[in-house]
Coordinates of C-alpha atoms in Angstrom, one line a residue:
Chain O
M23 CA 57.1 -33.1 26.3
K24 CA 54.0 -31.9 28.8
I25 CA 52.7 -28.7 27.8
E26 CA 53.4 -27.3 31.6
D27 CA 57.3 -27.9 30.4
L28 CA 56.4 -25.9 27.7
I29 CA 54.6 -23.3 29.1
A30 CA 57.1 -22.8 31.9
Q31 CA 60.1 -22.6 29.3
I32 CA 58.2 -19.9 27.4
R33 CA 57.9 -18.1 31.0
Q34 CA 61.4 -18.4 31.5
K35 CA 62.8 -17.6 28.3
K36 CA 60.3 -14.7 27.7
S37 CA 59.8 -15.8 24.3
F38 CA 57.3 -17.9 22.6
L39 CA 59.3 -18.2 18.9
C40 CA 59.6 -21.5 16.8
V41 CA 62.0 -21.0 14.3
G42 CA 61.3 -23.3 10.9
L43 CA 64.6 -25.0 10.1
D44 CA 63.6 -25.1 6.3
T45 CA 67.3 -26.0 5.6
D46 CA 68.2 -25.8 1.5
L47 CA 71.3 -26.5 0.1
D48 CA 70.9 -23.8 -3.0
K49 CA 70.5 -21.0 0.4
I50 CA 73.0 -21.8 2.9
P51 CA 76.4 -19.8 3.3
N52 CA 78.3 -21.4 0.4
H53 CA 81.9 -22.5 3.4
L54 CA 79.3 -24.9 5.0
L55 CA 79.1 -27.0 1.7
K56 CA 82.2 -28.4 1.8
E57 CA 81.4 -29.8 5.3
E58 CA 80.5 -33.4 5.2
D59 CA 76.7 -32.8 6.1
P60 CA 75.8 -29.7 5.1
I61 CA 72.7 -29.2 6.1
F62 CA 73.4 -30.5 9.6
A63 CA 76.2 -28.1 10.1
F64 CA 73.8 -25.4 9.0
N65 CA 71.3 -26.5 11.5
K66 CA 73.7 -27.0 14.0
A67 CA 75.4 -23.5 13.9
I68 CA 72.0 -22.0 13.8
I69 CA 70.9 -23.7 16.9
D70 CA 73.8 -23.2 18.8
A71 CA 73.4 -19.1 17.8
T72 CA 69.1 -18.9 18.9
H73 CA 68.4 -21.5 21.1
Q74 CA 68.2 -18.9 24.4
Y75 CA 65.8 -16.9 22.0
C76 CA 63.1 -19.7 21.4
V77 CA 61.5 -22.4 22.9
A78 CA 60.8 -24.5 20.1
Y79 CA 62.4 -25.5 16.8
K80 CA 60.5 -27.1 13.8
P81 CA 62.2 -28.6 10.9
N82 CA 60.1 -28.7 7.5
I83 CA 60.0 -32.5 6.6
A84 CA 60.1 -31.8 2.7
F85 CA 63.4 -29.8 3.1
Y86 CA 64.9 -33.0 4.0
E87 CA 63.0 -35.9 2.0
A88 CA 63.7 -33.7 -1.2
Y89 CA 67.5 -35.3 -0.6
G90 CA 66.4 -38.6 -0.2
L91 CA 68.5 -40.9 2.2
K92 CA 70.9 -38.0 2.7
G93 CA 68.4 -35.8 3.8
W94 CA 66.6 -37.9 6.2
K95 CA 70.2 -38.5 8.1
S96 CA 70.6 -34.8 8.3
L97 CA 67.3 -34.9 9.5
E98 CA 68.1 -37.4 12.0
R99 CA 71.1 -36.1 13.5
T100 CA 69.7 -32.6 14.2
M101 CA 66.9 -34.7 16.3
E102 CA 69.9 -36.7 17.9
Y103 CA 71.5 -33.2 18.4
L104 CA 68.6 -31.4 19.6
N105 CA 67.5 -33.9 22.1
E106 CA 71.0 -34.2 23.3
N107 CA 72.4 -30.7 23.8
Y108 CA 68.8 -29.2 24.3
P109 CA 66.2 -31.3 25.8
E110 CA 64.0 -28.5 27.0
M111 CA 63.4 -27.7 23.4
F112 CA 59.9 -28.5 22.0
T113 CA 60.3 -30.0 18.7
I114 CA 58.1 -30.0 15.9
A115 CA 58.0 -32.4 12.6
D116 CA 56.1 -30.1 10.1
A117 CA 55.3 -32.8 8.1
K118 CA 51.2 -32.3 7.4
R119 CA 50.9 -36.7 7.2
G120 CA 47.2 -38.0 7.7
D121 CA 46.2 -41.6 6.4
I122 CA 43.6 -44.6 7.8
G123 CA 44.4 -45.5 11.1
N124 CA 47.1 -48.8 10.8
T125 CA 49.0 -46.5 8.6
S126 CA 49.0 -42.9 10.6
T127 CA 49.9 -45.1 13.3
R128 CA 53.2 -45.8 11.3
Y129 CA 53.8 -41.9 10.8
A130 CA 53.3 -41.1 14.8
K131 CA 55.9 -44.0 15.6
A132 CA 57.9 -42.8 12.2
F133 CA 58.3 -39.0 14.6
F134 CA 57.7 -39.8 17.9
E135 CA 59.6 -43.0 18.3
T136 CA 62.2 -43.5 15.9
M137 CA 62.9 -40.0 15.9
D138 CA 61.9 -38.7 19.1
F139 CA 60.2 -35.5 17.9
D140 CA 57.3 -33.9 20.5
S141 CA 55.1 -32.9 17.8
I142 CA 54.0 -33.2 14.4
T143 CA 51.9 -31.7 11.7
I144 CA 48.9 -33.1 10.5
A145 CA 46.3 -32.9 7.8
P146 CA 42.4 -33.1 9.0
Y147 CA 41.0 -34.3 6.0
M148 CA 40.5 -37.8 6.6
G149 CA 38.7 -37.0 9.7
K150 CA 38.7 -38.8 12.9
D151 CA 40.4 -42.4 12.5
S152 CA 43.3 -40.5 11.1
V153 CA 43.9 -38.2 13.3
E154 CA 42.9 -40.2 16.6
P155 CA 46.2 -42.9 16.2
F156 CA 48.6 -39.5 16.8
L157 CA 47.0 -38.5 19.7
E158 CA 47.4 -41.9 21.7
F159 CA 51.0 -41.3 22.3
E160 CA 51.6 -39.6 25.5
D161 CA 53.0 -36.4 26.2
R162 CA 53.3 -36.1 22.2
H163 CA 50.9 -33.2 20.7
T164 CA 49.3 -33.4 17.4
I165 CA 49.1 -30.7 15.6
L166 CA 46.0 -30.4 13.2
L167 CA 45.6 -28.2 10.4
A168 CA 42.9 -25.4 10.4
L169 CA 43.3 -22.7 8.8
T170 CA 46.6 -22.3 7.0
S171 CA 47.9 -18.8 5.9
N172 CA 48.4 -20.1 1.9
Q173 CA 45.9 -18.7 -1.1
G174 CA 44.6 -22.2 -1.7
A175 CA 43.3 -21.7 2.1
Y176 CA 39.9 -20.1 0.2
D177 CA 39.7 -23.4 -2.0
F178 CA 37.9 -25.3 1.0
Q179 CA 38.9 -24.0 4.4
T180 CA 37.0 -20.6 4.5
K181 CA 33.8 -22.1 3.1
T182 CA 31.1 -22.7 4.2
L183 CA 30.2 -26.5 5.6
D184 CA 27.2 -27.2 7.5
G185 CA 26.6 -23.7 8.5
Q186 CA 30.1 -22.5 9.9
E187 CA 33.5 -22.4 7.6
L188 CA 35.4 -25.6 7.1
Y189 CA 38.2 -24.8 9.7
K190 CA 35.9 -24.0 12.2
E191 CA 34.1 -27.5 11.8
V192 CA 37.8 -29.1 12.0
L193 CA 37.6 -27.0 15.2
S194 CA 35.0 -28.3 16.8
V195 CA 34.9 -31.7 15.8
S196 CA 38.4 -32.9 16.5
K197 CA 37.8 -31.5 20.3
T198 CA 35.4 -34.6 20.0
Y199 CA 38.0 -36.9 19.1
K200 CA 39.8 -39.7 21.7
G201 CA 42.8 -37.3 23.2
S202 CA 42.0 -34.2 21.9
E203 CA 43.7 -32.7 25.3
R204 CA 46.5 -33.1 23.2
L205 CA 45.8 -31.5 20.0
M206 CA 47.3 -28.2 18.8
Y207 CA 46.0 -26.2 15.7
V208 CA 48.4 -24.8 12.7
V209 CA 46.4 -21.2 12.4
G210 CA 47.8 -19.0 10.0
A211 CA 48.1 -15.0 11.2
T212 CA 47.0 -13.8 7.5
K213 CA 43.8 -12.4 9.0
A214 CA 44.8 -12.3 12.7
S215 CA 41.0 -11.0 13.7
Y216 CA 40.2 -14.6 12.6
L217 CA 42.2 -15.7 16.1
E218 CA 39.2 -13.9 17.8
D219 CA 36.9 -17.0 15.9
I220 CA 38.9 -19.4 16.9
R221 CA 39.6 -18.9 20.4
K222 CA 35.8 -18.7 20.6
I223 CA 36.0 -22.2 19.9
V224 CA 39.5 -23.7 21.4
P225 CA 39.7 -20.8 24.0
E226 CA 43.0 -23.1 25.7
S227 CA 44.3 -25.1 22.8
F228 CA 48.7 -23.8 21.4
L229 CA 47.7 -22.4 18.0
L230 CA 50.9 -22.7 16.1
V231 CA 51.1 -18.9 14.1
P232 CA 53.3 -19.4 10.9
G233 CA 52.9 -16.3 8.9
V234 CA 53.8 -13.2 10.9
G235 CA 55.8 -10.5 9.7
T236 CA 56.8 -12.0 6.0
Q237 CA 53.4 -13.0 4.7
G238 CA 50.8 -10.4 6.6
G239 CA 49.9 -10.7 10.1
S240 CA 51.6 -8.7 13.2
L241 CA 52.9 -10.1 16.0
Q242 CA 51.1 -7.8 18.3
D243 CA 47.4 -8.4 16.4
V244 CA 48.1 -12.6 17.1
C245 CA 48.5 -11.7 21.0
K246 CA 45.5 -9.1 20.8
Y247 CA 43.4 -11.7 19.4
G248 CA 45.0 -15.2 20.6
I249 CA 47.1 -14.9 23.4
T250 CA 45.5 -16.4 26.5
K251 CA 46.8 -17.0 30.2
N252 CA 49.1 -19.7 29.6
V253 CA 50.2 -17.7 26.4
G254 CA 48.4 -20.5 24.0
L255 CA 50.5 -19.3 21.4
L256 CA 53.5 -20.2 19.4
V257 CA 55.0 -17.8 16.6
N258 CA 57.1 -19.7 13.6
S259 CA 59.6 -17.5 11.8
S260 CA 62.0 -19.6 9.2
R261 CA 63.7 -17.4 6.8
G262 CA 63.5 -14.6 8.2
I263 CA 65.7 -15.9 10.8
I264 CA 67.8 -18.9 9.2
Y265 CA 68.3 -16.6 5.7
A266 CA 68.7 -13.2 7.4
S267 CA 72.1 -13.3 6.0
T268 CA 73.9 -15.8 3.9
G269 CA 77.4 -14.7 4.4
N270 CA 79.9 -16.4 7.1
D271 CA 78.4 -14.5 9.8
F272 CA 74.9 -16.3 9.4
A273 CA 74.6 -18.0 12.7
E274 CA 75.2 -14.7 14.4
V275 CA 72.8 -12.9 12.3
A276 CA 69.9 -15.1 12.8
A277 CA 70.8 -14.7 16.6
K278 CA 70.1 -11.7 16.4
K279 CA 67.1 -11.4 14.3
A280 CA 65.7 -14.1 17.1
Y281 CA 66.9 -12.0 19.4
E282 CA 64.8 -9.1 18.3
I283 CA 61.6 -10.9 18.0
Q284 CA 62.0 -12.5 21.4
Q285 CA 62.4 -9.0 22.9
E286 CA 58.6 -8.3 21.0
M287 CA 57.4 -11.1 22.5
Q288 CA 58.7 -10.0 25.8
I289 CA 56.5 -6.8 25.9
E290 CA 53.3 -9.1 25.0
L291 CA 53.6 -11.5 27.5
S292 CA 54.3 -8.9 30.2
K293 CA 50.7 -7.5 29.1
I294 CA 48.9 -10.9 30.4
K295 CA 47.1 -10.1 33.2
Chain Q
M16 CA 54.6 -42.7 -17.5
K17 CA 51.8 -40.9 -20.4
I18 CA 48.3 -41.6 -19.5
E19 CA 48.1 -43.4 -22.8
D20 CA 51.0 -46.2 -22.0
L21 CA 49.0 -46.9 -18.8
I22 CA 45.7 -47.8 -20.6
A23 CA 47.8 -49.4 -23.1
Q24 CA 49.1 -51.7 -20.2
I25 CA 46.0 -52.2 -18.7
R26 CA 44.9 -53.7 -22.6
Q27 CA 47.3 -55.8 -23.1
K28 CA 47.2 -57.3 -19.3
K29 CA 43.5 -57.2 -19.2
S30 CA 44.1 -56.1 -15.7
F31 CA 43.7 -52.7 -13.8
L32 CA 45.0 -54.3 -10.8
C33 CA 47.7 -51.4 -8.3
V34 CA 49.1 -54.3 -5.5
G35 CA 49.9 -52.0 -2.5
L36 CA 53.6 -52.4 -0.7
D37 CA 52.2 -52.0 3.1
T38 CA 54.9 -54.0 3.9
D39 CA 55.2 -54.4 7.6
L40 CA 58.2 -56.7 9.4
D41 CA 55.9 -57.9 11.7
K42 CA 53.7 -59.7 9.0
I43 CA 56.4 -61.4 6.4
P44 CA 57.4 -64.8 7.0
N45 CA 59.8 -65.6 9.0
H46 CA 62.4 -66.7 7.2
L47 CA 63.1 -63.5 5.7
L48 CA 64.2 -61.5 8.8
K49 CA 67.6 -63.1 8.0
E50 CA 68.0 -61.2 4.9
E51 CA 70.1 -58.4 5.1
D52 CA 67.5 -56.4 3.8
P53 CA 63.9 -58.1 4.5
I54 CA 61.2 -55.5 3.5
F55 CA 63.5 -55.7 -0.3
A56 CA 64.0 -58.9 -0.2
F57 CA 59.3 -59.4 0.4
N58 CA 59.0 -56.7 -2.2
K59 CA 61.4 -58.4 -4.7
A60 CA 59.7 -61.8 -4.7
I61 CA 55.7 -60.3 -4.6
I62 CA 56.9 -58.0 -7.9
D63 CA 58.6 -60.6 -9.3
A64 CA 55.6 -63.0 -8.8
T65 CA 52.6 -60.8 -9.3
H66 CA 53.7 -58.5 -12.3
Q67 CA 51.9 -60.2 -14.7
Y68 CA 48.6 -59.7 -13.4
C69 CA 48.8 -56.4 -12.1
V70 CA 49.6 -53.0 -13.9
A71 CA 50.7 -50.7 -11.2
Y72 CA 52.6 -51.2 -7.3
K73 CA 51.5 -48.5 -4.8
P74 CA 54.1 -48.6 -1.8
N75 CA 52.5 -46.9 1.5
I76 CA 55.2 -44.2 2.1
A77 CA 54.2 -44.5 6.1
F78 CA 55.7 -48.3 6.3
Y79 CA 59.1 -47.6 5.1
E80 CA 58.9 -44.8 7.5
A81 CA 58.5 -45.5 10.1
Y82 CA 62.0 -47.4 10.2
G83 CA 63.6 -44.5 9.5
L84 CA 66.9 -44.4 7.2
K85 CA 66.7 -48.2 6.5
G86 CA 62.9 -47.6 5.4
W87 CA 64.1 -45.4 3.0
K88 CA 66.6 -47.7 2.0
S89 CA 64.1 -50.2 1.6
L90 CA 61.7 -48.0 -0.6
E91 CA 64.7 -46.7 -3.2
R92 CA 66.0 -50.5 -3.3
T93 CA 62.3 -51.5 -4.4
M94 CA 61.9 -48.2 -6.9
E95 CA 65.8 -49.3 -8.2
Y96 CA 64.3 -52.5 -8.9
L97 CA 60.9 -51.6 -10.4
N98 CA 62.2 -48.9 -12.7
E99 CA 65.2 -51.4 -14.0
N100 CA 63.3 -54.7 -14.5
Y101 CA 59.4 -53.5 -14.9
P102 CA 59.4 -50.2 -16.4
E103 CA 56.0 -50.7 -18.2
M104 CA 54.5 -50.8 -14.3
F105 CA 52.8 -47.0 -12.9
T106 CA 54.0 -46.8 -9.5
I107 CA 52.4 -44.8 -7.2
A108 CA 54.0 -43.0 -4.2
D109 CA 51.2 -43.6 -1.4
A110 CA 52.2 -40.6 0.5
K111 CA 49.2 -38.6 1.0
R112 CA 51.5 -34.9 1.4
G113 CA 50.5 -31.1 0.9
D114 CA 52.1 -28.1 1.9
I115 CA 52.2 -24.7 0.7
G116 CA 53.9 -23.7 -3.3
N117 CA 57.5 -24.2 -2.2
T118 CA 57.1 -27.2 0.0
S119 CA 55.3 -29.0 -2.3
T120 CA 57.4 -28.1 -4.8
R121 CA 60.4 -30.1 -2.5
Y122 CA 57.9 -33.3 -2.1
A123 CA 57.2 -33.1 -5.7
K124 CA 61.2 -33.5 -5.8
A125 CA 61.6 -36.5 -3.6
F126 CA 58.8 -38.8 -5.6
F127 CA 59.0 -37.5 -8.8
E128 CA 62.9 -37.1 -9.0
T129 CA 64.7 -38.6 -6.5
M130 CA 62.8 -42.1 -5.9
D131 CA 61.0 -41.5 -10.0
F132 CA 57.6 -42.2 -9.1
D133 CA 55.2 -41.8 -11.6
S134 CA 52.9 -40.5 -8.9
I135 CA 51.7 -39.6 -5.6
T136 CA 48.7 -39.4 -3.3
I137 CA 47.9 -35.6 -2.2
A138 CA 46.0 -34.5 0.3
P139 CA 43.9 -31.5 -0.7
Y140 CA 43.5 -29.5 2.6
M141 CA 45.6 -26.6 1.6
G142 CA 44.0 -25.8 -2.1
K143 CA 45.5 -24.8 -5.3
D144 CA 48.8 -23.5 -4.4
S145 CA 49.7 -26.8 -2.2
V146 CA 48.3 -29.0 -5.1
E147 CA 50.0 -27.6 -8.5
P148 CA 53.3 -27.7 -7.7
F149 CA 52.5 -31.5 -8.3
L150 CA 51.3 -31.1 -11.8
E151 CA 54.3 -28.8 -13.1
F152 CA 56.1 -32.6 -13.7
E153 CA 55.3 -33.6 -17.1
D154 CA 54.4 -37.5 -17.3
R155 CA 53.4 -37.3 -13.8
H156 CA 49.9 -38.2 -12.4
T157 CA 49.1 -36.2 -8.6
I158 CA 46.4 -38.4 -7.0
L159 CA 43.9 -36.3 -5.0
L160 CA 42.0 -37.4 -2.0
A161 CA 38.8 -36.9 -3.0
L162 CA 36.3 -39.6 -1.2
T163 CA 38.6 -42.1 1.3
S164 CA 37.0 -45.3 2.2
N165 CA 37.4 -44.9 6.1
Q166 CA 35.4 -44.0 8.4
G167 CA 36.4 -40.7 9.0
A168 CA 35.8 -39.7 5.4
Y169 CA 32.0 -38.8 7.1
D170 CA 33.7 -36.3 9.5
F171 CA 34.7 -33.5 6.9
Q172 CA 34.6 -35.4 3.5
T173 CA 31.2 -36.1 3.1
K174 CA 29.5 -32.7 4.9
T175 CA 27.8 -30.0 2.6
L176 CA 30.3 -27.5 1.2
D177 CA 28.3 -24.4 -0.8
G178 CA 25.8 -26.4 -1.8
Q179 CA 27.7 -29.9 -2.6
E180 CA 29.2 -32.4 -0.7
L181 CA 33.0 -31.2 0.1
Y182 CA 34.8 -34.3 -1.5
K183 CA 32.1 -33.2 -4.8
E184 CA 33.7 -29.8 -4.3
V185 CA 37.7 -31.2 -4.2
L186 CA 36.5 -32.7 -7.5
S187 CA 34.7 -29.7 -9.3
V188 CA 37.8 -27.3 -7.9
S189 CA 40.6 -29.0 -8.5
K190 CA 39.6 -29.2 -12.5
T191 CA 40.3 -25.7 -12.4
Y192 CA 44.0 -25.9 -11.5
K193 CA 47.3 -25.9 -13.9
G194 CA 47.8 -28.6 -15.2
S195 CA 44.5 -30.4 -13.6
E196 CA 44.8 -33.2 -17.1
R197 CA 47.5 -34.8 -14.5
L198 CA 45.0 -35.6 -11.6
M199 CA 43.6 -38.3 -10.5
Y200 CA 41.4 -39.0 -6.9
V201 CA 41.4 -41.7 -4.5
V202 CA 38.0 -42.6 -4.1
G203 CA 36.7 -45.3 -1.9
A204 CA 34.4 -48.3 -2.7
T205 CA 32.4 -48.0 0.2
K206 CA 29.9 -47.1 -1.5
A207 CA 30.1 -47.9 -5.0
S208 CA 26.9 -45.6 -6.1
Y209 CA 29.1 -42.5 -4.8
L210 CA 31.0 -43.4 -8.3
E211 CA 27.7 -42.8 -10.3
D212 CA 28.0 -39.0 -8.7
I213 CA 31.5 -39.0 -9.1
R214 CA 31.8 -39.3 -13.2
K215 CA 29.6 -37.0 -13.4
I216 CA 31.9 -34.4 -12.1
V217 CA 35.0 -36.3 -13.8
P218 CA 34.2 -38.4 -16.9
E219 CA 37.5 -39.5 -17.8
S220 CA 39.9 -38.8 -14.9
F221 CA 41.9 -42.4 -13.6
L222 CA 40.3 -43.2 -10.3
L223 CA 42.4 -45.2 -7.6
V224 CA 39.9 -47.2 -5.7
P225 CA 40.9 -48.8 -2.6
G226 CA 38.7 -50.9 -0.3
V227 CA 37.5 -53.0 -3.0
G228 CA 36.7 -56.6 -1.2
T229 CA 38.0 -56.2 2.3
Q230 CA 36.5 -52.7 3.2
G231 CA 33.2 -53.2 1.6
G232 CA 32.6 -52.3 -2.6
S233 CA 32.5 -54.9 -5.0
L234 CA 34.2 -55.2 -7.9
Q235 CA 31.5 -55.5 -10.3
D236 CA 29.4 -52.6 -8.1
V237 CA 32.8 -50.0 -8.6
C238 CA 33.1 -51.0 -12.4
K239 CA 29.1 -50.7 -13.0
Y240 CA 29.5 -46.8 -11.7
G241 CA 32.7 -46.0 -12.4
I242 CA 34.6 -47.3 -15.7
T243 CA 35.6 -45.2 -18.4
K244 CA 35.8 -45.9 -22.4
N245 CA 39.5 -45.5 -21.2
V246 CA 39.1 -47.6 -18.3
G247 CA 40.0 -45.1 -15.6
L248 CA 40.1 -47.3 -12.7
L249 CA 42.5 -48.7 -10.7
V250 CA 41.5 -51.0 -8.3
N251 CA 44.1 -51.4 -5.7
S252 CA 44.4 -54.3 -3.0
S253 CA 46.9 -54.6 -0.4
R254 CA 46.7 -57.1 2.4
G255 CA 44.9 -59.4 0.3
I256 CA 47.6 -60.1 -1.9
I257 CA 50.5 -59.9 -0.4
Y258 CA 49.5 -61.4 3.0
A259 CA 47.7 -64.2 1.5
S260 CA 49.7 -66.6 3.0
T261 CA 52.9 -65.8 5.5
G262 CA 54.1 -69.0 4.8
N263 CA 57.6 -69.9 2.5
D264 CA 54.8 -69.8 -0.4
F265 CA 53.9 -66.0 0.1
A266 CA 54.8 -65.2 -3.2
E267 CA 53.1 -68.2 -4.9
V268 CA 49.8 -67.6 -3.0
A269 CA 49.9 -64.0 -3.9
A270 CA 50.2 -64.4 -7.7
K271 CA 47.3 -66.8 -7.1
K272 CA 45.0 -64.2 -5.5
A273 CA 46.4 -61.7 -8.4
Y274 CA 45.6 -63.6 -10.7
E275 CA 42.0 -64.6 -9.2
I276 CA 41.5 -60.5 -9.4
Q277 CA 42.8 -60.0 -13.0
Q278 CA 40.6 -62.4 -14.1
E279 CA 37.3 -60.8 -12.5
M280 CA 39.1 -57.4 -14.3
Q281 CA 39.1 -59.4 -17.7
I282 CA 35.4 -60.0 -17.7
E283 CA 34.3 -56.7 -16.4
L284 CA 37.1 -55.2 -19.2
S285 CA 35.2 -57.2 -22.1
K286 CA 31.6 -55.1 -20.8
I287 CA 33.1 -51.8 -22.0
K288 CA 31.8 -50.8 -25.2

C-alpha cells in the first residue's frame, strides 16, 4: 500500500486506529471453540464489526505461532479474508523479526509476499544489513522498534549511546539506510513527552503507538506531541477492543469500543491546521 | 536438555560443531525436488550423514517461514525426526524473537513446547521483561544476541553506552535477569579477540559462534580466547557443510566437511587443561 492511500483512508474514516489481533483461545468466547477454526472465526467477526472505525489491523504473530501449523493456517486465512474483503486496510505483521541479510530477505518474503502484509515490525539490534532487505520491497513498510512501552525499554533503549539515547540513535542511524522512506517506527506512549524529541529526528515518519489507555499515555498527549500535517500516527489498541466483552456480544462491544476511540480521534484530527 | 548432557555429548564426540539447517529450495540438489517434502528430505539426509560429527542442529527459522504452511510443516517434521532418532542432539531455533512479556511467553511455548526445541535465539533490544519469559522454562536455553558477525553490528552493538559497548552492556545486564543461568550468547567470530573481553563478563556461559571460516575468524583464535574448562563453545557452520556439494553426493560431502571440522575441534579440545 502506498502511504498516500493510508493517509487518504485516515482522512476519510476520521480515524488512525489500529486494532491488534492478539487472538488467544483462552480468551475468546466459549461458543466459538466449536467452530472448525475458532481463531479465524473470532478475527472475522471482529474485523466485520470494527472495520469502519479503524484503518489498520495488526496480528501479533506470536499468538498464531504458539499454535503451530494450526495457528499459521488461521493467520493465513485472516490475511486472505482481509485482503479480499477490505483491501483498503493497512496490515501490520507484528513479528519483531531481524537477522543478517539473506535471512532477513526470507522473512520479508514470508510476510510481504507469501502472506501479503503491507508492513512488518522489526528489531534494530543487528543494524543496517538486517533492516535494508525489508526496505527493498516497494509499497511495503518496515516498522522499526525505537522506544517500546514495556519496562525493559529502560534496560538499553533509554541509555545514552555515543551522546544520545539508544532509541534516538536508532532513529538517526536508520534514516541513512537505503529505502528509509519506507520506514515507520514503534514508539510507546508511556511518556508522551518523549514524542516531542522523536519528532525532532523524524518529523514526518509514521509512528505506530501502542500502550495508549491500558499502559499509560493519553490519546490527547500522543497527538499533542506526535501528530503531523499528514497525521503520521497509528495508535494501536488490542485487548481493550477485542476482549471488551467475552460474551456472545463480543463483536458488538468491540465495535462500540472502536467507535468511541474513533470519535476521540476525530476531534484530534480536526485540530490539524 | 541439561547443560551437563550437552557437555557430556561434546566430550564423547570430541566436537562442539553445530550444523545450521538453512535449507533453501533453490540450493538443494535437483533430484530432491521430486520428493513429497524436499526440505525435510534434504534435512533428514544431512542429519543422518553428519550426526556423529556434531552436537547441535540449528534450523534458521526464516528459511522455513518463507515457504508458509509448507515450510512450517517441514520444520515440524525435522524436529520430530531429530527428537525421535537423535534425542541427544542439542536443537537451536534460530528465530531471533523478542517481544513484551505475554507475547514472549507465546514464542517460548511455540518453540519449547509445540516444537520441542532445546533453545532459541533472542534479540535483547526490548530488555528484561522480553527475555525472562523464555528463562522460565527448565532445561531450555535462551541464546541472547550479543555481538553478531554482520556489518550492521557496528551500527549499535559496538557503540559505547553508559561507559561500555552496547554488546557488553547486554552481557552485564542480562546476568541480572531471573533464570540467567539458562542464558547463552551469540558472539560472532569476525574478531576473535573480542572474545577475550566477553569472557571477562561471562566466564562460564556457552557462546554460540557463527561466522567461523566463511565470514572471518579462525577456529583456533575462537578457541584461544573463548574456550573454557567445560568447553563453553558451540561453533556453527551452515552453508560450508550443507551446500558443500549440490550433486547426488551432497550428504556424503557434507559428512566429510563436518568430519574435517570435528578433527580440528578434537585438537582444540585436547588442549583444555
